[in-house]
């Protein structure tokens, strides 16, 4: 069967093509909306590189009893805070909530590293940190951030709800995957394939989702603070 | 197949479903080949785990997207329906979906168009309604005027003034009926108040009368109580008398028995008297016979007396002759005395013979006088005997008649005695029955005595009841007085009402409705004759 490196090379190619496609799609967006899309397209592009590095075996740093996959960590530390932070941004959260969300996402990712590389207390605290961080994010997204989103325009609130539901679900799957991986349910091939698939959805999928709905952010200026206003033309997009 | 899928899910959703299906199947094939290549159980477990992860991830994402889309479309539909409900029929309801959601959008849009048309028709109707409203406003103004009049009339009525009369000359049927009803109501209320006045007066009078009568009844009850006590005392006294009467009745019973015994004796005596009567009757007959014999004897005696009388007449004639001789002898003696006196001493012997002859003549004359007297006496006695005999005969006749009558009387007496005897037997029987009756009377008297005691007790109880009744009647009198006071209060309050009946024909009390507005003023208080 294919080696993990081969898989990663293929995935890196997919990332590269996706980045190109997203860039093209980005150009179709109004200039004012593009600024919201650049980070996601950039993350996809960076991820294409990091995955390529990993495919060729570059960036592995021995730490403790294990090895730190630096390209993977780089891509994750960029993408996760971006995804959670952007979702909070869609809700119109304050800087404090944005900071809490971003830091929580970083801590969760760090918890995975501790669980992967650490032993003893650190190895046990890693998964608990991930679970605790996830519960905290769920509380924030369905609590104060949801309330804040209801005060935004209907389209932006809808955008927020979709983004929130998708990211929480995918991260729940990712956490589950991490737990299974920590307990050794995967072999190297299935591990790489499933992880790259999830990462591909997280990065490319959400980047495409943001690019396609970036216009929503532009309507905020005219409808913010009037959540009950219905656009004159309601067109179903089925996206 | 594709069309059937897109018909149900829409094009984009169909693509999404197809992509997710292909992706999932691709991963399943990939993991299957991996397991087949490696051929270990761990590889199989890893492949299953990876497949589960992928399937779960794809299904979850697909579900979130589909549910999110449906929720979004439903929210949009809700917003559209809310806008339609708010009257915005220009809102665009469009959907590129060809599934049920798209058809729901289409149906909603058709409904919107239909409602828009209906709204336009409604607008036209509204314009018509506006015209009607203007007309209604005019009518309302008129109604308000009437309502103002009615309100003032009601205020007057609330203040107790029922003299206000509302005009009924209007084109508004409801107002006309209200005015008519009000006028009728005030007329009825006036009549009712008049009735109440009369009733209150009657109640007051009746209360006074009742109080007076209650007082009378109370006094009567007190009097009755006193009289009942007196009656009880009288009954006690009567009871004592009854006790005495019972004793006397016992004595009377004994006396009656004694009378019965005496009656028996009397009856026996009566029987004996009857027998004696018969004997007497017989004796009376014998007496009559004896009397007849006496009559015969008396008649014989009368004959003898008559003979004696005749003989006495003869004696008297003889006596008269002797008396004449004695007179003459006396005259001779007198002459001889005279001659002897003249013859002196030789005549002394002759004078003595003359004296002797004179004395004899005088004695003869005295004897004749005595005989005359005796004869006269005998004659008188004979005449008396004759008269007495005659009278005796007459009496004997009477006696005979009396004896006969006595015999008859004795017979009658005998019959009477026999009747008395029968009557005494009846009396004896009646006396016995009377004795039994007296005993019953005594028993009855005892019973009456007990009843009298009970009656006395009842009389005292009645006296107590009469006292209580008197007290109650005092309360009734107080209540009647209170009722009278309240009735006076009611009358004073009723007097506060001014009705058509008490206004009468006083023009100064007439009230004009609508005088404040100067329109449709109607003079009322026309005596109630046309109040309705």
PDB file of C-alpha atoms in Angstrom, chain B residues 249-268 423-435 438:
ATOM      1  CA  UNK B 249    -123.008  14.801  96.984  1.00  0.00           C
ATOM      2  CA  UNK B 250    -122.005  11.875  99.111  1.00  0.00           C
ATOM      3  CA  UNK B 251    -124.372  13.127 101.814  1.00  0.00           C
ATOM      4  CA  UNK B 252    -127.014  13.693  99.202  1.00  0.00           C
ATOM      5  CA  UNK B 253    -126.459  10.193  97.984  1.00  0.00           C
ATOM      6  CA  UNK B 254    -127.040   8.916 101.506  1.00  0.00           C
ATOM      7  CA  UNK B 255    -130.044  11.140 101.845  1.00  0.00           C
ATOM      8  CA  UNK B 256    -131.367   9.931  98.547  1.00  0.00           C
ATOM      9  CA  UNK B 257    -131.011   6.418  99.729  1.00  0.00           C
ATOM     10  CA  UNK B 258    -132.851   7.445 102.867  1.00  0.00           C
ATOM     11  CA  UNK B 259    -135.529   9.093 100.726  1.00  0.00           C
ATOM     12  CA  UNK B 260    -135.796   5.903  98.816  1.00  0.00           C
ATOM     13  CA  UNK B 261    -136.320   4.096 102.036  1.00  0.00           C
ATOM     14  CA  UNK B 262    -138.808   6.708 103.188  1.00  0.00           C
ATOM     15  CA  UNK B 263    -140.503   6.493  99.854  1.00  0.00           C
ATOM     16  CA  UNK B 264    -140.917   2.800 100.353  1.00  0.00           C
ATOM     17  CA  UNK B 265    -142.452   3.509 103.732  1.00  0.00           C
ATOM     18  CA  UNK B 266    -144.662   6.197 102.234  1.00  0.00           C
ATOM     19  CA  UNK B 267    -145.653   3.783  99.549  1.00  0.00           C
ATOM     20  CA  UNK B 268    -146.620   1.284 102.215  1.00  0.00           C
ATOM     21  CA  UNK B 423    -146.005   7.131  91.992  1.00  0.00           C
ATOM     22  CA  UNK B 424    -144.086   6.360  95.125  1.00  0.00           C
ATOM     23  CA  UNK B 425    -142.958   3.115  93.534  1.00  0.00           C
ATOM     24  CA  UNK B 426    -141.833   5.144  90.586  1.00  0.00           C
ATOM     25  CA  UNK B 427    -140.269   7.608  92.998  1.00  0.00           C
ATOM     26  CA  UNK B 428    -138.523   4.783  94.768  1.00  0.00           C
ATOM     27  CA  UNK B 429    -137.169   3.490  91.477  1.00  0.00           C
ATOM     28  CA  UNK B 430    -136.299   7.017  90.424  1.00  0.00           C
ATOM     29  CA  UNK B 431    -134.683   7.590  93.770  1.00  0.00           C
ATOM     30  CA  UNK B 432    -132.583   4.484  93.325  1.00  0.00           C
ATOM     31  CA  UNK B 433    -131.609   5.624  89.907  1.00  0.00           C
ATOM     32  CA  UNK B 434    -131.028   9.076  91.377  1.00  0.00           C
ATOM     33  CA  UNK B 435    -128.761   7.542  93.985  1.00  0.00           C
ATOM     34  CA  UNK B 438    -125.608  10.921  92.402  1.00  0.00           C
TER      35      UNK B 438
END
